[in-house]
Short mmCIF file of C-alpha atoms and ligand atoms in Angstrom, two decimals:
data_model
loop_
_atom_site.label_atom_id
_atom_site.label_comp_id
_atom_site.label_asym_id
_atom_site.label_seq_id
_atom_site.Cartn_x
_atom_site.Cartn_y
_atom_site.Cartn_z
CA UNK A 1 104.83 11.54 89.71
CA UNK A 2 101.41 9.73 88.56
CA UNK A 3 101.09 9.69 84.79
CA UNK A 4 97.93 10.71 83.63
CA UNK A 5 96.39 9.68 80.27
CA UNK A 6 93.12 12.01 79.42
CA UNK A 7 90.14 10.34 76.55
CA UNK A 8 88.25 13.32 74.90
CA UNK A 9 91.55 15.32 75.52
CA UNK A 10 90.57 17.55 72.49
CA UNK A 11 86.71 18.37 74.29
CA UNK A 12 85.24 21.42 76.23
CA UNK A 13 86.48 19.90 79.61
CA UNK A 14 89.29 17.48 78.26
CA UNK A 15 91.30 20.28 77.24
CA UNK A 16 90.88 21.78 80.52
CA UNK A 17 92.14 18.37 82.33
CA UNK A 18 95.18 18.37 80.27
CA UNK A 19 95.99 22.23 81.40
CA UNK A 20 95.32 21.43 85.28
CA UNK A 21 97.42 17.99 85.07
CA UNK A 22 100.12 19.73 83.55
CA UNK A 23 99.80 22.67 86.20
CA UNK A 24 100.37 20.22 88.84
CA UNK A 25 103.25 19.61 90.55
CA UNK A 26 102.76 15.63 91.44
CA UNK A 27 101.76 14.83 87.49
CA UNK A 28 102.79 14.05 84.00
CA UNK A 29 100.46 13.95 81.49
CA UNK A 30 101.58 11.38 78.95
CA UNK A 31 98.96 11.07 76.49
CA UNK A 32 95.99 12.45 74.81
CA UNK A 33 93.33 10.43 73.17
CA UNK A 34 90.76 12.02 70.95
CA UNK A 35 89.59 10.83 67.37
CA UNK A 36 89.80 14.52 66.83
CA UNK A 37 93.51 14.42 67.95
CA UNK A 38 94.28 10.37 65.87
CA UNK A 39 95.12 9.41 69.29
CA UNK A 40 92.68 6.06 70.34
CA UNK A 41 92.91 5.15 74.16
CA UNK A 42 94.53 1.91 73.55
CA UNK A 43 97.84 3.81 72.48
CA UNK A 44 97.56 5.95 75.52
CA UNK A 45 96.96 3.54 78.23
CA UNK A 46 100.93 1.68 77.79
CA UNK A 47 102.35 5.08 79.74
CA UNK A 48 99.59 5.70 82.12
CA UNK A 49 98.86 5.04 85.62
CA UNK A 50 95.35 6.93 85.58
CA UNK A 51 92.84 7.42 82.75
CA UNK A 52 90.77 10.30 82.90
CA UNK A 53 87.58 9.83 80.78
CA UNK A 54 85.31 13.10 79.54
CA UNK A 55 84.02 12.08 76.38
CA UNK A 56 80.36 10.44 75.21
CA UNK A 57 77.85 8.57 77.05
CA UNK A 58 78.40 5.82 74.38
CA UNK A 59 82.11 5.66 74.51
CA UNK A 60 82.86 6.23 78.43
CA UNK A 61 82.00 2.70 78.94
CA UNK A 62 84.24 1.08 76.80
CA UNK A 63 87.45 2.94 77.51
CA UNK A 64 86.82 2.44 81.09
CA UNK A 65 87.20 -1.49 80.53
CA UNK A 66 90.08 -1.24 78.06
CA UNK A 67 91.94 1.13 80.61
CA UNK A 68 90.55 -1.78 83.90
CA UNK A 69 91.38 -4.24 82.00
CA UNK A 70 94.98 -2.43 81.34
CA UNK A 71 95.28 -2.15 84.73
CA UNK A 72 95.25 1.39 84.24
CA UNK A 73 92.92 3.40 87.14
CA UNK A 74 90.26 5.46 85.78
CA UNK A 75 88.25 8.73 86.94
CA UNK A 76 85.13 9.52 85.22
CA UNK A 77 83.30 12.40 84.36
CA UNK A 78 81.31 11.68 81.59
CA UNK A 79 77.62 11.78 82.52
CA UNK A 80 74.63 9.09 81.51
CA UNK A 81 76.98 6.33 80.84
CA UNK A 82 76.23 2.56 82.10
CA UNK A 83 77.69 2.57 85.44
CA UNK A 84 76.12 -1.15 86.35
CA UNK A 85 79.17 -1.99 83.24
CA UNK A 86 81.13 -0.02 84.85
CA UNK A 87 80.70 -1.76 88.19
CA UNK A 88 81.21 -5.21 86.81
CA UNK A 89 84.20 -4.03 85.02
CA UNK A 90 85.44 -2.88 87.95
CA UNK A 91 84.99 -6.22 89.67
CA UNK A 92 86.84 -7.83 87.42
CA UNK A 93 90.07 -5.41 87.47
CA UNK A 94 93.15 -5.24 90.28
CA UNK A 95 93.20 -1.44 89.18
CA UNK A 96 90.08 1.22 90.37
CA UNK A 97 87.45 3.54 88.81
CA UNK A 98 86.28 6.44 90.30
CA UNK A 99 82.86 8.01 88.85
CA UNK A 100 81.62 11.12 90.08
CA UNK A 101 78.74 13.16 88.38
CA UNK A 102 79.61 16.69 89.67
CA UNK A 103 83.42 17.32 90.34
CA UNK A 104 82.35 20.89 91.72
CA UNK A 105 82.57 21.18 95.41
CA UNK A 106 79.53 23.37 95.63
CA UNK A 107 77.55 21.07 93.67
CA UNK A 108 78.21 18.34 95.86
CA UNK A 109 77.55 20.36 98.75
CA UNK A 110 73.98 21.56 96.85
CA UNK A 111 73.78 17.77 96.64
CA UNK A 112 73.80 16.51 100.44
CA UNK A 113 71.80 20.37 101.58
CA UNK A 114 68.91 19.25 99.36
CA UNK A 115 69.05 15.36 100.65
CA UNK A 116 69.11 16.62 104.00
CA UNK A 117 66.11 19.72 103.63
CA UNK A 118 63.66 17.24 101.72
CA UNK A 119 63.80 15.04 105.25
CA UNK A 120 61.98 17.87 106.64
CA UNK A 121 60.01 19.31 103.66
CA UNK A 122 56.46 18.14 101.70
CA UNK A 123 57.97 17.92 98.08
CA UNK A 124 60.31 18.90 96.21
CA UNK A 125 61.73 19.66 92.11
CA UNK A 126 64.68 20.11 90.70
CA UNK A 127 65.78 22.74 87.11
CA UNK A 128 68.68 21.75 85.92
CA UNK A 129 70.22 24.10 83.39
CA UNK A 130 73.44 23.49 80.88
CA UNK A 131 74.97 24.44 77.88
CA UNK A 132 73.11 23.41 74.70
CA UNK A 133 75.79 20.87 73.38
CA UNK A 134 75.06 18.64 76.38
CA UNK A 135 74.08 15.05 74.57
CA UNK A 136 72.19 13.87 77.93
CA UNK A 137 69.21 15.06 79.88
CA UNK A 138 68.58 15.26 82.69
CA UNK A 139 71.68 15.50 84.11
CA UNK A 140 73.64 13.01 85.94
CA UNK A 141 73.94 15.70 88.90
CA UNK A 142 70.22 15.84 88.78
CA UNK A 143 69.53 12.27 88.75
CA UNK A 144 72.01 11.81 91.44
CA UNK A 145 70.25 14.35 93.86
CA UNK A 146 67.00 13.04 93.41
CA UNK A 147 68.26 10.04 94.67
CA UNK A 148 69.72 11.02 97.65
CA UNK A 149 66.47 13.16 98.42
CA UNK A 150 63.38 11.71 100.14
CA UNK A 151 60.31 11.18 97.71
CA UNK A 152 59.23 11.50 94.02
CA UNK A 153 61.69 14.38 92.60
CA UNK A 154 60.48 15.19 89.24
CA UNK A 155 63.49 16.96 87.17
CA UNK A 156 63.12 19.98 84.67
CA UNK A 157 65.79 20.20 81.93
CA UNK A 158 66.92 23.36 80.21
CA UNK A 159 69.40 23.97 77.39
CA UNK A 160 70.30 27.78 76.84
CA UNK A 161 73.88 28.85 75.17
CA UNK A 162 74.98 31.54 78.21
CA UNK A 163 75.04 28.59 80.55
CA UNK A 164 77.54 26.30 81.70
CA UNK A 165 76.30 23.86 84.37
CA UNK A 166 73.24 25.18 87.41
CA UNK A 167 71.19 23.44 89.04
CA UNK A 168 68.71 24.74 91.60
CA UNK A 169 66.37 22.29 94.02
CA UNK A 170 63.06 23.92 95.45
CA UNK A 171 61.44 22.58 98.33
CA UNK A 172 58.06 23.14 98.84
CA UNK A 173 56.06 23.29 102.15
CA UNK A 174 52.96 25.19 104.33
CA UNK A 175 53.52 29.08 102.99
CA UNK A 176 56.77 28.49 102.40
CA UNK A 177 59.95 27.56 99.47
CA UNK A 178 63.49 27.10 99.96
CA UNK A 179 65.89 27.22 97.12
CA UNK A 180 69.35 25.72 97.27
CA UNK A 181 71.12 27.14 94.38
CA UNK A 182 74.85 25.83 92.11
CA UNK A 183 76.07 28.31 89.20
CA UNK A 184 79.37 27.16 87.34
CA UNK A 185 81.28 30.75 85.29
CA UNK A 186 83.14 28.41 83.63
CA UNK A 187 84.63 24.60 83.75
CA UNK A 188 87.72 25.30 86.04
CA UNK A 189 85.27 25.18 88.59
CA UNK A 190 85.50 20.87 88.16
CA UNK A 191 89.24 21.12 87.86
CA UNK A 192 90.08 20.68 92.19
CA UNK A 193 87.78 17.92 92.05
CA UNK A 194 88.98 16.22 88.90
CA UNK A 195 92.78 16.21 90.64
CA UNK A 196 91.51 15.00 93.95
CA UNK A 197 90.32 12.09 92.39
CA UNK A 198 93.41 11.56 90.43
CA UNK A 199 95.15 11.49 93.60
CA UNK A 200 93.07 9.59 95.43
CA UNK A 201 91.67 6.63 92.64
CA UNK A 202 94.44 4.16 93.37
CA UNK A 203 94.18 4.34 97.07
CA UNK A 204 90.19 3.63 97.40
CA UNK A 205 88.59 1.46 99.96
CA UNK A 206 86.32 -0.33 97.37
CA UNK A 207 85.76 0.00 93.44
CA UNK A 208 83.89 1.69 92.01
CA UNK A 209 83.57 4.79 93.75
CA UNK A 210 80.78 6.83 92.67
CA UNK A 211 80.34 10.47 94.21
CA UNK A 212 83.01 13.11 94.97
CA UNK A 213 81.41 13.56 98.51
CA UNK A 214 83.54 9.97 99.50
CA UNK A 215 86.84 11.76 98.69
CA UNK A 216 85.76 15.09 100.64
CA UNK A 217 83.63 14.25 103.46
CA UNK A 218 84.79 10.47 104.53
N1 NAD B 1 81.33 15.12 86.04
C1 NAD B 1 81.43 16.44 85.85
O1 NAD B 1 81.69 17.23 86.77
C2 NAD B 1 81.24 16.99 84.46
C3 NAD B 1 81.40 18.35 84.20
C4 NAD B 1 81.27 18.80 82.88
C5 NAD B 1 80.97 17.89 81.86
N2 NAD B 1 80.80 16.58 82.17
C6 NAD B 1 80.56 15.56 81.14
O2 NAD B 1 81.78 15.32 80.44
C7 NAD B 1 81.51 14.85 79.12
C8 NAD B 1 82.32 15.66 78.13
O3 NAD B 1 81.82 17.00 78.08
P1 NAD B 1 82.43 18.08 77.09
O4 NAD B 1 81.58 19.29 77.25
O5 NAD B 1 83.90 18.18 77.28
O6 NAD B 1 82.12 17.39 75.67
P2 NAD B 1 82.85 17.64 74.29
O7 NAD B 1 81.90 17.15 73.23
O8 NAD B 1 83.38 19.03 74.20
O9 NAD B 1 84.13 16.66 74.33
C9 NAD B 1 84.06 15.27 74.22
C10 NAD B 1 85.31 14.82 73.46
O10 NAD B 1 85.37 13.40 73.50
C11 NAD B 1 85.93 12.98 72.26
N3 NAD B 1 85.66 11.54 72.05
C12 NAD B 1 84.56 10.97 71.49
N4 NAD B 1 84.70 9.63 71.48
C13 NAD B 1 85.91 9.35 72.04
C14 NAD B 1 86.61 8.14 72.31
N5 NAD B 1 86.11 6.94 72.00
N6 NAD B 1 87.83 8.23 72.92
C15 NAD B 1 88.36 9.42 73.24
N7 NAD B 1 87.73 10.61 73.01
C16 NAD B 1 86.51 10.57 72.43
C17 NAD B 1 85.27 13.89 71.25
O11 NAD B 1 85.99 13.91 70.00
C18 NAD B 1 85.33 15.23 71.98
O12 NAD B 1 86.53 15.94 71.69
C19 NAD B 1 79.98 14.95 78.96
O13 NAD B 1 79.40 13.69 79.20
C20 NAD B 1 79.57 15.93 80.04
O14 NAD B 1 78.24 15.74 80.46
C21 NAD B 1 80.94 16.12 83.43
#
């Protein structure tokens, strides 16, 4: 059984962490932190193996170290965060942290069919829509897959209640567009991903890991 720890456990998504570790069959989930909750990391991170982390750009960082420096493995979903402090955290820790910006396979496959299409098309743009409670723009998904794509990307942000997490990338060339379209209905949609990595963070051939497509494709 891995024990699993979750920070933000009282959020949109950490609440839906706790309900998919404790639907699975290889996991305990022994602690949740939240201010909301009185629970801080630190008192969570004594009966963990793993620390899952969906919480605040400005916290993410932080409980990452205290749970590497723990030697406590983390997974990360919290977008805009400092990864370069995550990645000398990580250097500095036995244990591993995982990152990924889009647990959702379909996102990640958006991801690598828009890298691969803007080899082969003029330009490109990317609209990335969301719920309005999200604290960063744009996106981490959004920065992620204009850097995987060829050329200047510029990136549209929109924040409409009705929406969860899109994304659409149009490439543009002579007479011609292609779309390559992600809709989420609703969070559960991150919850295979967010396990896999669970699974998979203490095992990894290097640290940190950033990108779900290393756990799915490689
Ligand atoms: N990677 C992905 O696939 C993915 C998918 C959805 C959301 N996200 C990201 O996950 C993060 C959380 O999103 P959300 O919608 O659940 O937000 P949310 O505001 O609903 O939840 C965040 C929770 O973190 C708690 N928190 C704040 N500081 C904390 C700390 N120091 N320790 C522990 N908990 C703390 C808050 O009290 C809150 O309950 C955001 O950054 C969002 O962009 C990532």
């Amino acid at each position: 059984m891995t024990r699993v720890a979750v920070a933000g456990a009282a959020g949109r998504m950490g609440r839906m962490v706790c309900a998919a570790i404790e639907g699975a069959g290889d996991m305990e989930l022994t602690g949740r932190a939240d201010p909301e909750l009185g629970t801080a990391v630190a008192d969570v991170l004594g009966s963990a193996d793993v620390l899952v982390d969906f919480t605040r750009p400005d916290t993410a960082l932080d409980n990452a170290r205290a749970a590497l420096e723990a030697g406590v493995h983390v997974v990360i979903g919290t977008s805009g965060f400092d990864l370069d402090g995550l990645r000398a955290a990580a250097r500095e820790s036995r244990a591993n942290a995982f990152f990924a910006p889009n647990f959702a396979i379909g996102a990640v496959l958006m991801m690598r069919f828009a890298a691969e299409a803007s080899r082969h098309m003029e330009r490109a743009e990317i609209i990335e829509l969301h719920h309005p409670a999200k604290l960063d723009a744009p996106s981490g998904t959004a920065a992620r897959t204009a850097e995987m794509m060829d050329g200047d990307v510029p990136i549209h942000s929109v924040r409409l209640p009705g929406i969860v997490a899109d994304q659409e990338v149009i490439l543009g060339d002579v007479a011609q567009t292609l779309t390559i379209r992600h809709a989420t209905t609703d969070r559960t949609s991150f919850m295979p991903g967010v396990l896999l990595a669970i699974r998979r963070v203490a095992d990894l051939p290097e640290s940190p890991v950033v990108g779900l497509e290393h756990l799915l494709f490689e």
